[in-house]
Short mmCIF file of N, CA and C in Angstrom, two decimals:
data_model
loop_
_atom_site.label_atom_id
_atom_site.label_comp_id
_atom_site.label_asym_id
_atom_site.label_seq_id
_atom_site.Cartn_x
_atom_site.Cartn_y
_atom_site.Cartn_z
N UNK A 1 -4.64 9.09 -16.28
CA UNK A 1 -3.40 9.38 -15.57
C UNK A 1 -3.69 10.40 -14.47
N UNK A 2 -2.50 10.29 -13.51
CA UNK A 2 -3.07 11.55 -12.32
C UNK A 2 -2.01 13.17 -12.45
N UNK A 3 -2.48 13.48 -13.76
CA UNK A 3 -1.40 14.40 -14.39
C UNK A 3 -2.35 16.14 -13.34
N UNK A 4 -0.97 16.72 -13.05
CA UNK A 4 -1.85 17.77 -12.84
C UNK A 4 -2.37 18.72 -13.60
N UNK A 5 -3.35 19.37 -12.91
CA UNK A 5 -4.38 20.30 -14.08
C UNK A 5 -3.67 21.24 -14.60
N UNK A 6 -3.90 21.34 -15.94
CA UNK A 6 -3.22 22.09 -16.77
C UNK A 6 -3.48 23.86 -15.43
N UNK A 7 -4.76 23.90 -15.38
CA UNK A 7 -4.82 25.67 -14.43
C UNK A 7 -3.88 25.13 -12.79
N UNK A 8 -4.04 24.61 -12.55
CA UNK A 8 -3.03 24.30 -11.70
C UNK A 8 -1.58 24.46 -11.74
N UNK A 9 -0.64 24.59 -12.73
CA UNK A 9 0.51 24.49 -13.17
C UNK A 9 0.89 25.83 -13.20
N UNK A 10 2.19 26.11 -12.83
CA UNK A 10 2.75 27.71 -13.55
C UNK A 10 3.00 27.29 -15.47
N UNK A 11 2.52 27.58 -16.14
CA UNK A 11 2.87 27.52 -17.21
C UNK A 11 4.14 28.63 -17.84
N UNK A 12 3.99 29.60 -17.41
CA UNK A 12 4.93 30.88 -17.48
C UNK A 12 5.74 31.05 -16.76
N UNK A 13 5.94 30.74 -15.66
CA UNK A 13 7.55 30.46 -14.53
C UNK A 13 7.26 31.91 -14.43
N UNK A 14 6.29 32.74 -14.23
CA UNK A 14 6.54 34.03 -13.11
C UNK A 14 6.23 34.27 -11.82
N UNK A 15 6.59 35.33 -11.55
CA UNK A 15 6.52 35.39 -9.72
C UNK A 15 5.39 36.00 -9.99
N UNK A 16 4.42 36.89 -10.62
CA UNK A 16 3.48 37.12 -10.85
C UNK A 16 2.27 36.45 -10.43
N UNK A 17 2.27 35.16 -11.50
CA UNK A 17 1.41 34.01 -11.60
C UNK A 17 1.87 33.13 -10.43
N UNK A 18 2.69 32.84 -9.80
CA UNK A 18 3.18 32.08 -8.70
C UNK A 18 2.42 32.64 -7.42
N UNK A 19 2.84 34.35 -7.05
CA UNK A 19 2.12 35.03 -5.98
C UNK A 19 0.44 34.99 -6.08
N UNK A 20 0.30 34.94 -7.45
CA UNK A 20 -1.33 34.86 -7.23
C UNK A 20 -2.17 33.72 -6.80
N UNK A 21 -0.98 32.64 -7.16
CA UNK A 21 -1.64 31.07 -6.84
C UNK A 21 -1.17 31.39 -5.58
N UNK A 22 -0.55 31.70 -4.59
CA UNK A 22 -0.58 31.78 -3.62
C UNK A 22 -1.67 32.22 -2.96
N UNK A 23 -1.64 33.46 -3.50
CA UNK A 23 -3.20 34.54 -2.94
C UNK A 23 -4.39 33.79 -3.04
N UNK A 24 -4.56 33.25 -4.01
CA UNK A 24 -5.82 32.69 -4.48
C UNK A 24 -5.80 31.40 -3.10
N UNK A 25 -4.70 30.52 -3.46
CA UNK A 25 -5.15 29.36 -2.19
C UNK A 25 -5.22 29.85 -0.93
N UNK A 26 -4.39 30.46 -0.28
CA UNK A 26 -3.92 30.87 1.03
C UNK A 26 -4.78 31.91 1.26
N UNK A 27 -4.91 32.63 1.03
CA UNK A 27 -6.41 34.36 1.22
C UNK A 27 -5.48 34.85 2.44
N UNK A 28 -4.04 35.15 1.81
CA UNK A 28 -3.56 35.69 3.07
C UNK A 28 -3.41 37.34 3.28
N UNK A 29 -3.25 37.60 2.01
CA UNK A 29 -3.00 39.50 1.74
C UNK A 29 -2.16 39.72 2.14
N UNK A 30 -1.08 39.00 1.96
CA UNK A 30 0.59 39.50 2.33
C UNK A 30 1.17 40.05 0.99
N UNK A 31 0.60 39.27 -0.11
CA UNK A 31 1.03 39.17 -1.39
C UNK A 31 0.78 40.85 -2.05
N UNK A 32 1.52 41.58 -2.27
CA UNK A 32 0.87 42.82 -3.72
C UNK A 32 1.85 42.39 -4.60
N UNK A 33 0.23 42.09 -5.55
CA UNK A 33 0.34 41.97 -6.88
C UNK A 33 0.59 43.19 -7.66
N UNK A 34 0.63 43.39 -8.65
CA UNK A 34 0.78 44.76 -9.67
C UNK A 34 1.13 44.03 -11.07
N UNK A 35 0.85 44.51 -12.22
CA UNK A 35 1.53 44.15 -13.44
C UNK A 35 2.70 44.19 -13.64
N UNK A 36 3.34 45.73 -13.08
CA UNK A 36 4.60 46.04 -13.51
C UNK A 36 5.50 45.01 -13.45
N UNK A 37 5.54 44.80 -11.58
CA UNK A 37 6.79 44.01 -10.61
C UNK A 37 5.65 43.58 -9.51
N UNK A 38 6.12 42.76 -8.79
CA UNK A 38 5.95 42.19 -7.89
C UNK A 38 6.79 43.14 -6.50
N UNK A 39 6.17 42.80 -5.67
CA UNK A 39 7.16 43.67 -4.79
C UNK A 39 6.73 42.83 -3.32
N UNK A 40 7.50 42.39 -2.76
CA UNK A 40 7.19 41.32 -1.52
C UNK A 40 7.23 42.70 -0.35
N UNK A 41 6.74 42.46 0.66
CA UNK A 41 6.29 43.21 2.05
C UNK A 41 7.36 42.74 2.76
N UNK A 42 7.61 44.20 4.26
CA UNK A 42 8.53 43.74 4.86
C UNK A 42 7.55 42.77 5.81
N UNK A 43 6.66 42.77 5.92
CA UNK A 43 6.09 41.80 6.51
C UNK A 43 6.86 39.93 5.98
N UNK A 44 6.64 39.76 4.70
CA UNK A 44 7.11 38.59 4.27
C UNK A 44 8.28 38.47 4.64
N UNK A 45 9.17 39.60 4.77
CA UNK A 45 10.68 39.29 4.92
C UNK A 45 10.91 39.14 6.64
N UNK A 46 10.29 39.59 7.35
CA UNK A 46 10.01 39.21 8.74
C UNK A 46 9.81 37.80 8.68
N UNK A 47 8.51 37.57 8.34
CA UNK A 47 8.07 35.77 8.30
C UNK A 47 9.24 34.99 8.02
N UNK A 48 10.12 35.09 6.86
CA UNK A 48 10.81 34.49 6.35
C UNK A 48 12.09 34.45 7.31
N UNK A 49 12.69 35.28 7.59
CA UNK A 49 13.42 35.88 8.62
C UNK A 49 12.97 34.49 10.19
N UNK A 50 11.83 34.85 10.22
CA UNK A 50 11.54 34.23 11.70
C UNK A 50 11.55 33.24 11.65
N UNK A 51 11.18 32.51 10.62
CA UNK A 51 11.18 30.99 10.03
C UNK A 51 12.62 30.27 10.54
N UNK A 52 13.63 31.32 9.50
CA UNK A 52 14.61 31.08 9.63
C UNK A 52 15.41 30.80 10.98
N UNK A 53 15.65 31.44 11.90
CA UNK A 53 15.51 31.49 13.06
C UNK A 53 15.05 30.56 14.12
N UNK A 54 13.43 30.00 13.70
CA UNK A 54 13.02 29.14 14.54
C UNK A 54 13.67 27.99 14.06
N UNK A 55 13.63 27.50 12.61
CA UNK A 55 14.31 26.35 12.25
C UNK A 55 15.78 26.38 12.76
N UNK A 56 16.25 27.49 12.58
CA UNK A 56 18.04 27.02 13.64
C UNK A 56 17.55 26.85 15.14
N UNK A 57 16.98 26.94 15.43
CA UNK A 57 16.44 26.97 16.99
C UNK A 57 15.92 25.38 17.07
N UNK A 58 15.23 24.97 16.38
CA UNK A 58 15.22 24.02 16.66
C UNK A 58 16.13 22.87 16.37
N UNK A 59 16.91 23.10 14.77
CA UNK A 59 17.81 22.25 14.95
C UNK A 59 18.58 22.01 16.12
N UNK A 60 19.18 23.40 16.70
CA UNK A 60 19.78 23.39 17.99
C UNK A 60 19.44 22.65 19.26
N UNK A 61 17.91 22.43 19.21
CA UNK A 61 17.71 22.06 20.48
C UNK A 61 17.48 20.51 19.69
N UNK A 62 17.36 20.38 18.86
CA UNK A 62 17.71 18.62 19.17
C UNK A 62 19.13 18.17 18.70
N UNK A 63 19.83 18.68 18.25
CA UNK A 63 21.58 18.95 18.44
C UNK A 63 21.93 18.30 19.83
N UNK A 64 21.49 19.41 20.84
CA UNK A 64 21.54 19.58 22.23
C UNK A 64 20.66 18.00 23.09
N UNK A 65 20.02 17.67 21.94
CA UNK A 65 19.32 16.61 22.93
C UNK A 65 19.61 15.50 22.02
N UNK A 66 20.45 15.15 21.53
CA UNK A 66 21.32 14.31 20.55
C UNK A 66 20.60 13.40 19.57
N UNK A 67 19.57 14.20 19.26
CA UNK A 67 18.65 13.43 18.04
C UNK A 67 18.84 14.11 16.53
N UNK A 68 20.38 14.61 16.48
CA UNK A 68 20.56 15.20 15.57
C UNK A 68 21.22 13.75 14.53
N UNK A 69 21.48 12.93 14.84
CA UNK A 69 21.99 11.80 14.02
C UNK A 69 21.40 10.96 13.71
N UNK A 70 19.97 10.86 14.70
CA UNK A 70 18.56 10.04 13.96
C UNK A 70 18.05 10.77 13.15
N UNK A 71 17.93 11.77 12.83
CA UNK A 71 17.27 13.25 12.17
C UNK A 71 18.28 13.34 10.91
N UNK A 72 19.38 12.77 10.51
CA UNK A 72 20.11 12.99 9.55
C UNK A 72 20.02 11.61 8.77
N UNK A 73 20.34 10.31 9.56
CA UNK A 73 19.63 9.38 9.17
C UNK A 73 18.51 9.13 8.21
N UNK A 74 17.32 9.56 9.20
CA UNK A 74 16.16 9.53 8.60
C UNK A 74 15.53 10.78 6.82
N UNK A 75 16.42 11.48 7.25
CA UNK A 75 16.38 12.49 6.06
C UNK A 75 17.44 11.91 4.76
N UNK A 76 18.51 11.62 4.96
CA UNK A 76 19.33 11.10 4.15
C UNK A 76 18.76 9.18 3.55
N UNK A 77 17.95 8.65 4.24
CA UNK A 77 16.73 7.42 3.92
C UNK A 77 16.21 8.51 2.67
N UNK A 78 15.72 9.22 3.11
CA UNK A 78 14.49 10.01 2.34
C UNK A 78 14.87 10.98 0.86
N UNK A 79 16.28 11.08 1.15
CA UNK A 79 17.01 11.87 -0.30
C UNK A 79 17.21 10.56 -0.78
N UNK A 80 17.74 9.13 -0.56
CA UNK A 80 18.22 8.52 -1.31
C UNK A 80 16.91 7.83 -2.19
N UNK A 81 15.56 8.00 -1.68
CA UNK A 81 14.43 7.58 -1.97
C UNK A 81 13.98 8.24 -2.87
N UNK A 82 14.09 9.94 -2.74
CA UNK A 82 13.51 10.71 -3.83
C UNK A 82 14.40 10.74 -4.56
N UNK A 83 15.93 10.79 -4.72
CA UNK A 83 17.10 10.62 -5.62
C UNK A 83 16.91 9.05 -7.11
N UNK A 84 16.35 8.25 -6.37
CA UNK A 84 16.62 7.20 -7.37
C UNK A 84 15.06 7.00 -7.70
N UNK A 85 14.53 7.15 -7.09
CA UNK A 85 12.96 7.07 -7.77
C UNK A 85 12.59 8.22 -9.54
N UNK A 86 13.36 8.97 -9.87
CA UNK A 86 13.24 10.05 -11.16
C UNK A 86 12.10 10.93 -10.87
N UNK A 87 11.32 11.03 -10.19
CA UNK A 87 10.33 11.85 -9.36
C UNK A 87 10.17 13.42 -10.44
N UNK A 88 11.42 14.26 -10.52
CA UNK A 88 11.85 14.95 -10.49
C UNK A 88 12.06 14.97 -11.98
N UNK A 89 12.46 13.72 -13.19
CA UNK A 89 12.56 13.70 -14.36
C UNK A 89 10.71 13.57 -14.55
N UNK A 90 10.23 13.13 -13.90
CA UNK A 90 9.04 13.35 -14.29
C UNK A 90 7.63 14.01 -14.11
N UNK A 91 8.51 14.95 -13.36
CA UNK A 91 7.63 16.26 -12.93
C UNK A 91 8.09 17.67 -14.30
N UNK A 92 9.33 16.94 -14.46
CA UNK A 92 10.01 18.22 -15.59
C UNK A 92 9.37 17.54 -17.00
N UNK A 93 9.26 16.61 -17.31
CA UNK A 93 8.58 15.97 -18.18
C UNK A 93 7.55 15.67 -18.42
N UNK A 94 6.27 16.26 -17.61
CA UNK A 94 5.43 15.75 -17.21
C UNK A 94 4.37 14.65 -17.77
N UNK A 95 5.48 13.96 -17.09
CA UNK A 95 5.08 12.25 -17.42
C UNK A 95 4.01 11.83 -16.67
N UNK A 96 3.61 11.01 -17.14
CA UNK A 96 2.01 10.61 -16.20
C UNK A 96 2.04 9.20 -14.73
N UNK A 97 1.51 9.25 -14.05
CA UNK A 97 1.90 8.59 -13.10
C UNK A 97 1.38 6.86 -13.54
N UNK A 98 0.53 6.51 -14.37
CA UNK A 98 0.63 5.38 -14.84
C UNK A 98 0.34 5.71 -16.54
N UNK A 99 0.06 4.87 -17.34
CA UNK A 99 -0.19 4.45 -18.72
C UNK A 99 -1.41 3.59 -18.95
N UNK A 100 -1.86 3.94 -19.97
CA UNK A 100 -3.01 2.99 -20.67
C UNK A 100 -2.65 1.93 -21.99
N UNK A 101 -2.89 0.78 -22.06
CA UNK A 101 -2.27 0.11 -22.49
C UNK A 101 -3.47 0.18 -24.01
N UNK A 102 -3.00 -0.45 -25.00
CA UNK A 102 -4.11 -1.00 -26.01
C UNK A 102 -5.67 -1.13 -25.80
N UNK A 103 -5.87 -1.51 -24.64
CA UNK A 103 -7.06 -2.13 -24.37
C UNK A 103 -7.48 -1.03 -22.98
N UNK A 104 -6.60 -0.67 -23.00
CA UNK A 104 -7.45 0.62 -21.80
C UNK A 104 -7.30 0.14 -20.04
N UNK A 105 -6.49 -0.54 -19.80
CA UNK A 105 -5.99 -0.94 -18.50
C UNK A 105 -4.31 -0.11 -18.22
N UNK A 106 -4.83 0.00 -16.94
CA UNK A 106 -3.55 0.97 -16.34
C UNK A 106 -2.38 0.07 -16.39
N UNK A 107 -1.05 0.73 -16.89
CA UNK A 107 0.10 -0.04 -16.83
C UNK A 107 1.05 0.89 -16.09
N UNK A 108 1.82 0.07 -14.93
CA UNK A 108 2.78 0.88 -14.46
C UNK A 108 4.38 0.93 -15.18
N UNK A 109 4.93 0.07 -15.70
CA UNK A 109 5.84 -0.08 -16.33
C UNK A 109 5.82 0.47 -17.67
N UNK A 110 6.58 1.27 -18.34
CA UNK A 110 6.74 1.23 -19.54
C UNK A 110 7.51 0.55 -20.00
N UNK A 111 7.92 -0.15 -21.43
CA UNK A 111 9.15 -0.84 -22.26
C UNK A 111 9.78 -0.07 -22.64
N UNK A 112 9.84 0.92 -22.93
CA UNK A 112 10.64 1.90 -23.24
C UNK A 112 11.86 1.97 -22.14
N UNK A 113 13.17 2.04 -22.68
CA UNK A 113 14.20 2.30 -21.53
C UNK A 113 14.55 3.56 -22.05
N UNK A 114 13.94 4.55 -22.29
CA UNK A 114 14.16 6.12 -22.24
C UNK A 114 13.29 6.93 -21.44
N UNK A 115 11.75 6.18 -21.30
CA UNK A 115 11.43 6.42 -20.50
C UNK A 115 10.42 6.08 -18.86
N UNK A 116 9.48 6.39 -18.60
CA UNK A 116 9.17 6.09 -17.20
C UNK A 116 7.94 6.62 -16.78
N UNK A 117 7.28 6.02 -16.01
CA UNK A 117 5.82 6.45 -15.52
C UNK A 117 6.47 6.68 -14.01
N UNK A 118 5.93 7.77 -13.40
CA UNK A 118 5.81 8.36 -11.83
C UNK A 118 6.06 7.26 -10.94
N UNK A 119 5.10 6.17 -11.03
CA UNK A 119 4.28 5.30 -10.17
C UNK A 119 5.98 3.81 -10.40
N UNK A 120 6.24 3.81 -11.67
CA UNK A 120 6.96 2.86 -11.80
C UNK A 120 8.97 3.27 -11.11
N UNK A 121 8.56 4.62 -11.01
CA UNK A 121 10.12 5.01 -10.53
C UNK A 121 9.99 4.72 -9.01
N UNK A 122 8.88 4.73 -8.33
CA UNK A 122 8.25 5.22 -7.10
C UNK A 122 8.33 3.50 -6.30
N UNK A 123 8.13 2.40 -7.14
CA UNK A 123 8.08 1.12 -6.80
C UNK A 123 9.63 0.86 -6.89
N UNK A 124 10.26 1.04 -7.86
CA UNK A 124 11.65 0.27 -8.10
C UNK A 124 12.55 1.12 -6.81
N UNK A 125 12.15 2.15 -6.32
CA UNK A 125 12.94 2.75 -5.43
C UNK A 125 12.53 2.21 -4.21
N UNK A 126 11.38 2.05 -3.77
CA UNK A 126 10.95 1.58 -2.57
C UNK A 126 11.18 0.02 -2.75
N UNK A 127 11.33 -0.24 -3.62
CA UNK A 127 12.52 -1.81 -3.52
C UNK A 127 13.75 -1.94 -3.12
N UNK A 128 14.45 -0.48 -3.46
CA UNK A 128 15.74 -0.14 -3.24
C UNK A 128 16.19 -0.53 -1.57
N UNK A 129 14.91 0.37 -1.28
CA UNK A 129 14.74 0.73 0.29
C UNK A 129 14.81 -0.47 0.94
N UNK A 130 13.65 -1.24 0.60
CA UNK A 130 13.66 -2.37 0.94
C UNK A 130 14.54 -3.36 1.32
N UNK A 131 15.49 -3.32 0.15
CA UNK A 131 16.58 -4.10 0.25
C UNK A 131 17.98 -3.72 1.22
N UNK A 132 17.78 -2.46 1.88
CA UNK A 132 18.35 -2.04 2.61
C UNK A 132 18.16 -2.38 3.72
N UNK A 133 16.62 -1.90 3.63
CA UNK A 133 16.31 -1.91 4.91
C UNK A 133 16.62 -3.81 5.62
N UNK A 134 16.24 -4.30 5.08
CA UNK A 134 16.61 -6.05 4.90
C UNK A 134 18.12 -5.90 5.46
N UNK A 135 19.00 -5.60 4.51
CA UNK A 135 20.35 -5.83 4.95
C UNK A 135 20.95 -5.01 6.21
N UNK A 136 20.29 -3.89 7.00
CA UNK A 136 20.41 -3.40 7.84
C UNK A 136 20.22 -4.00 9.29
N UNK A 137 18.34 -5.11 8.94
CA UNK A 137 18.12 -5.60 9.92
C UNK A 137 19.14 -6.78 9.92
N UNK A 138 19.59 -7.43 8.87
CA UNK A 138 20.33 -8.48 9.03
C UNK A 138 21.84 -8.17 9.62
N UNK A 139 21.86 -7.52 9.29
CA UNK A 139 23.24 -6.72 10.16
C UNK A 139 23.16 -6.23 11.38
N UNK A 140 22.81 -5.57 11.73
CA UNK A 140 22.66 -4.96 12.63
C UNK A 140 21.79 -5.07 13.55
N UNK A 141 20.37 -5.92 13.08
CA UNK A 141 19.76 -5.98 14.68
C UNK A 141 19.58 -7.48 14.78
N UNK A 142 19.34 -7.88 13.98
CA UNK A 142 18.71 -9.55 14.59
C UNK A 142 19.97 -10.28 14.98
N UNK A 143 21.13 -9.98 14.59
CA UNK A 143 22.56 -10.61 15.22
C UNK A 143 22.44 -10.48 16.34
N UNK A 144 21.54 -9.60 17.16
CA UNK A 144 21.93 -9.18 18.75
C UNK A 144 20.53 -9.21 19.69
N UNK A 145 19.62 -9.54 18.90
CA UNK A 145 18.65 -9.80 19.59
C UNK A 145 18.71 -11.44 20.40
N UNK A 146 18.27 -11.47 21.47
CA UNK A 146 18.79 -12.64 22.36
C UNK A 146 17.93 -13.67 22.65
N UNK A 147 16.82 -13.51 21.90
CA UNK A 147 15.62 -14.98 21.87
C UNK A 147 16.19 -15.65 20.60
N UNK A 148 16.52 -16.32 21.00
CA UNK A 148 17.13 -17.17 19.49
C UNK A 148 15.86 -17.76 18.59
N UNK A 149 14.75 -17.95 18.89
CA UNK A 149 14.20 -17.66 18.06
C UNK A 149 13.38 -16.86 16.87
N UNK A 150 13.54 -15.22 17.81
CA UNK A 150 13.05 -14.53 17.28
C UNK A 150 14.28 -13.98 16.52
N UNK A 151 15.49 -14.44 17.02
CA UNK A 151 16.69 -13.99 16.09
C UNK A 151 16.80 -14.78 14.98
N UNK A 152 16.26 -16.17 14.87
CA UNK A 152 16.23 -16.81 13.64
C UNK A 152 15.03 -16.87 12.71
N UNK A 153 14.03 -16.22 13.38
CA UNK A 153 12.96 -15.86 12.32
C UNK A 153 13.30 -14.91 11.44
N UNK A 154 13.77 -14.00 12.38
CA UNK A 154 14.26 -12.50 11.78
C UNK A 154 14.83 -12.49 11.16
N UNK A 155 16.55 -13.15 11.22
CA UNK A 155 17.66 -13.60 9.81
C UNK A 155 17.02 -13.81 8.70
N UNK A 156 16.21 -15.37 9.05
CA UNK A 156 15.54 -15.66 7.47
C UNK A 156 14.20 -14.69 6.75
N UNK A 157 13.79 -14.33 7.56
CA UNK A 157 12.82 -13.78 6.88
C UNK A 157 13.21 -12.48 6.19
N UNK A 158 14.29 -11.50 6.84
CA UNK A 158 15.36 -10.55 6.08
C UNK A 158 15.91 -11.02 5.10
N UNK A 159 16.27 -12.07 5.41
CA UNK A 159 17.21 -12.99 4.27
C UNK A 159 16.01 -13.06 2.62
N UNK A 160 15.29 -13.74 3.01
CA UNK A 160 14.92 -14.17 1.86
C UNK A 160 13.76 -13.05 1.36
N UNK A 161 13.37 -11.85 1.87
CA UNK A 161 12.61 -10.78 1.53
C UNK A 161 13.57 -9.46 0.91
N UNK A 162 14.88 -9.78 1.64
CA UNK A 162 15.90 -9.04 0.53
C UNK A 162 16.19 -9.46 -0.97
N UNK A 163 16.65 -10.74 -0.70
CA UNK A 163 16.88 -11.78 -2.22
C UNK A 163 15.72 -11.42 -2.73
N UNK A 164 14.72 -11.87 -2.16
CA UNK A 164 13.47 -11.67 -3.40
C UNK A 164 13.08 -9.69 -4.26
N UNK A 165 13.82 -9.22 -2.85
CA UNK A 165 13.81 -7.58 -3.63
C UNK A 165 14.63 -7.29 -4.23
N UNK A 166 15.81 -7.82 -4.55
CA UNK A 166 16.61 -7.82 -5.00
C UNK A 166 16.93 -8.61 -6.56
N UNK A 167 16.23 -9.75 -6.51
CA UNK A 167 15.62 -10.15 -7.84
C UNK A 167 14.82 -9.42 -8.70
N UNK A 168 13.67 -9.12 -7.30
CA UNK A 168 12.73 -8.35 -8.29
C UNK A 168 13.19 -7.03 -9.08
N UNK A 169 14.59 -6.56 -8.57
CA UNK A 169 15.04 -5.37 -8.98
C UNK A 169 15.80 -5.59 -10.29
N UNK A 170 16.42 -6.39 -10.06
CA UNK A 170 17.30 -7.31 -11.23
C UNK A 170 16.40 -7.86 -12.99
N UNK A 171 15.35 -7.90 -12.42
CA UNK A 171 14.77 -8.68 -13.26
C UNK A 171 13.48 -7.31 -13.82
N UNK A 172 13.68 -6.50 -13.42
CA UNK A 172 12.43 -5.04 -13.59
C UNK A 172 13.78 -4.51 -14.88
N UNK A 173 15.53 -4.46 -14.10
CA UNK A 173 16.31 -4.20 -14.80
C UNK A 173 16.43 -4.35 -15.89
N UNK A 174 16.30 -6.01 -16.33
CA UNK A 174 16.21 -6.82 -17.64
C UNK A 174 15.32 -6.46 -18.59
N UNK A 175 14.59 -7.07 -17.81
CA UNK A 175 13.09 -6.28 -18.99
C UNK A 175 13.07 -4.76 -19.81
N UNK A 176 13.57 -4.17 -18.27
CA UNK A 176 13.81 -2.65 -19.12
C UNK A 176 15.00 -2.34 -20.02
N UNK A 177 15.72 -2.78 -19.79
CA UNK A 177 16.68 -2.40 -20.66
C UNK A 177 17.04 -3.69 -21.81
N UNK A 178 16.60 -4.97 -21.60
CA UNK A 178 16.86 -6.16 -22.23
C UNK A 178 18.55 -6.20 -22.88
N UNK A 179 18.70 -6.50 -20.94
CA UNK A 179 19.99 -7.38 -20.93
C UNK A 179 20.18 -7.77 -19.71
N UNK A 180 21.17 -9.10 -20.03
CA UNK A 180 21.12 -9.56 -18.85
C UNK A 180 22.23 -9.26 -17.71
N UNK A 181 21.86 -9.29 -16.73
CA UNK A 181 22.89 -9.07 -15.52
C UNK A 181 23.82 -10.13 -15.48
N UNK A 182 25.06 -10.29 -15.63
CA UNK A 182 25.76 -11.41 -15.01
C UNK A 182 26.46 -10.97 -13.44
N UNK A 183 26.48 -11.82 -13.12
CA UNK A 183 27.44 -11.69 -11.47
C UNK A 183 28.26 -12.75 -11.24
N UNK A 184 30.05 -12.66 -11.73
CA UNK A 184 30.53 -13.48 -11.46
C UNK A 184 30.55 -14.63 -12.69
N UNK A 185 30.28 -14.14 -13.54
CA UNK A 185 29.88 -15.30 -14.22
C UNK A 185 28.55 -16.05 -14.97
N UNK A 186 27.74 -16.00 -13.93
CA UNK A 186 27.02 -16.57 -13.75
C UNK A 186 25.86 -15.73 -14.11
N UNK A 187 24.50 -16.18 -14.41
CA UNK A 187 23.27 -15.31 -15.27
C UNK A 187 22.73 -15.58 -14.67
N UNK A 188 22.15 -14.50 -13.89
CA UNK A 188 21.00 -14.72 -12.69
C UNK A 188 20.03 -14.72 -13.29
#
């Protein structure tokens, strides 16, 4: 599995052990350490401070140059990606990014519907995407593109690369939880 190294990890959740992994990677000497307390520099609180600052500065200037709604777009793509992928249940869990099966071959799926490998939250979400992204182009751009043939490649090939992500999502569903989806009636 690609679990991280146990010395790698805060095991103790202190600012102690946190500032030192800092010190240690970075060799910056901003950090004093001490046993007692920790005590951050006004230097750090400057940095932090200026950070702050430049990041409103720049939000501002692309505000001002109206790429603030592609920039929200593209970030809100990216929460809904790390949101449904469990990323996050399995960093707190530290679950392993694939599995070894009986015989010693990597498995990305587990059967278990309690729980989840890294790698398998990471696929079913970028299916998610997928299927968006599909219904976005089918909406929204190939309706208006004006070579009619590249507008009818584009339909179908959105068309039927959504359905198929969309099965595949349906059917990852089943397995995991063993039941079936109806829609309408009908048992896909």
């Amino acid at each position: 599995t690609f679990k991280i190294r146990g010395d790698a990890r805060f095991t103790q959740s202190s600012k102690k052990e946190f500032f030192e992994f800092l010190e240690d990677t970075f060799s910056l000497g901003i950090f004093e350490i001490s046993d007692e307390k920790i005590s951050i520099s006004v230097f750090n609180i400057v940095v932090g401070y200026t950070l702050i600052i430049f990041m409103a500065r720049v939000l501002w200037k692309l505000a001002k140059a109206g790429l603030m709604v592609p920039l929200m777009a593209v970030g809100s793509v990216a929460v809904f990606w790390f949101s449904t992928s469990g990323i996050i249940k399995c960093i707190i869990h530290s679950l392993p990014m694939v599995i070894a099966d009986g015989r010693g071959n990597a498995q990305v799926f587990v059967q278990d519907n309690r729980n989840q490998t890294m790698l398998e939250g990471i696929v079913v979400s970028s299916a998610y995407l997928v299927i968006t992204l599909c219904l976005s182009l089918f909406t929204f751009f190939f309706p208006y593109v004006k070579n009619e043939t590249v507008k009818n490649v584009g339909l179908y090939t959105t068309f039927i690369v959504g359905v198929m992500g969309y099965l595949y999502v349906l059917d990852c569903f089943e397995w995991k939880s063993h039941m079936t989806t109806r829609i309408y009636g009908w048992n896909i």
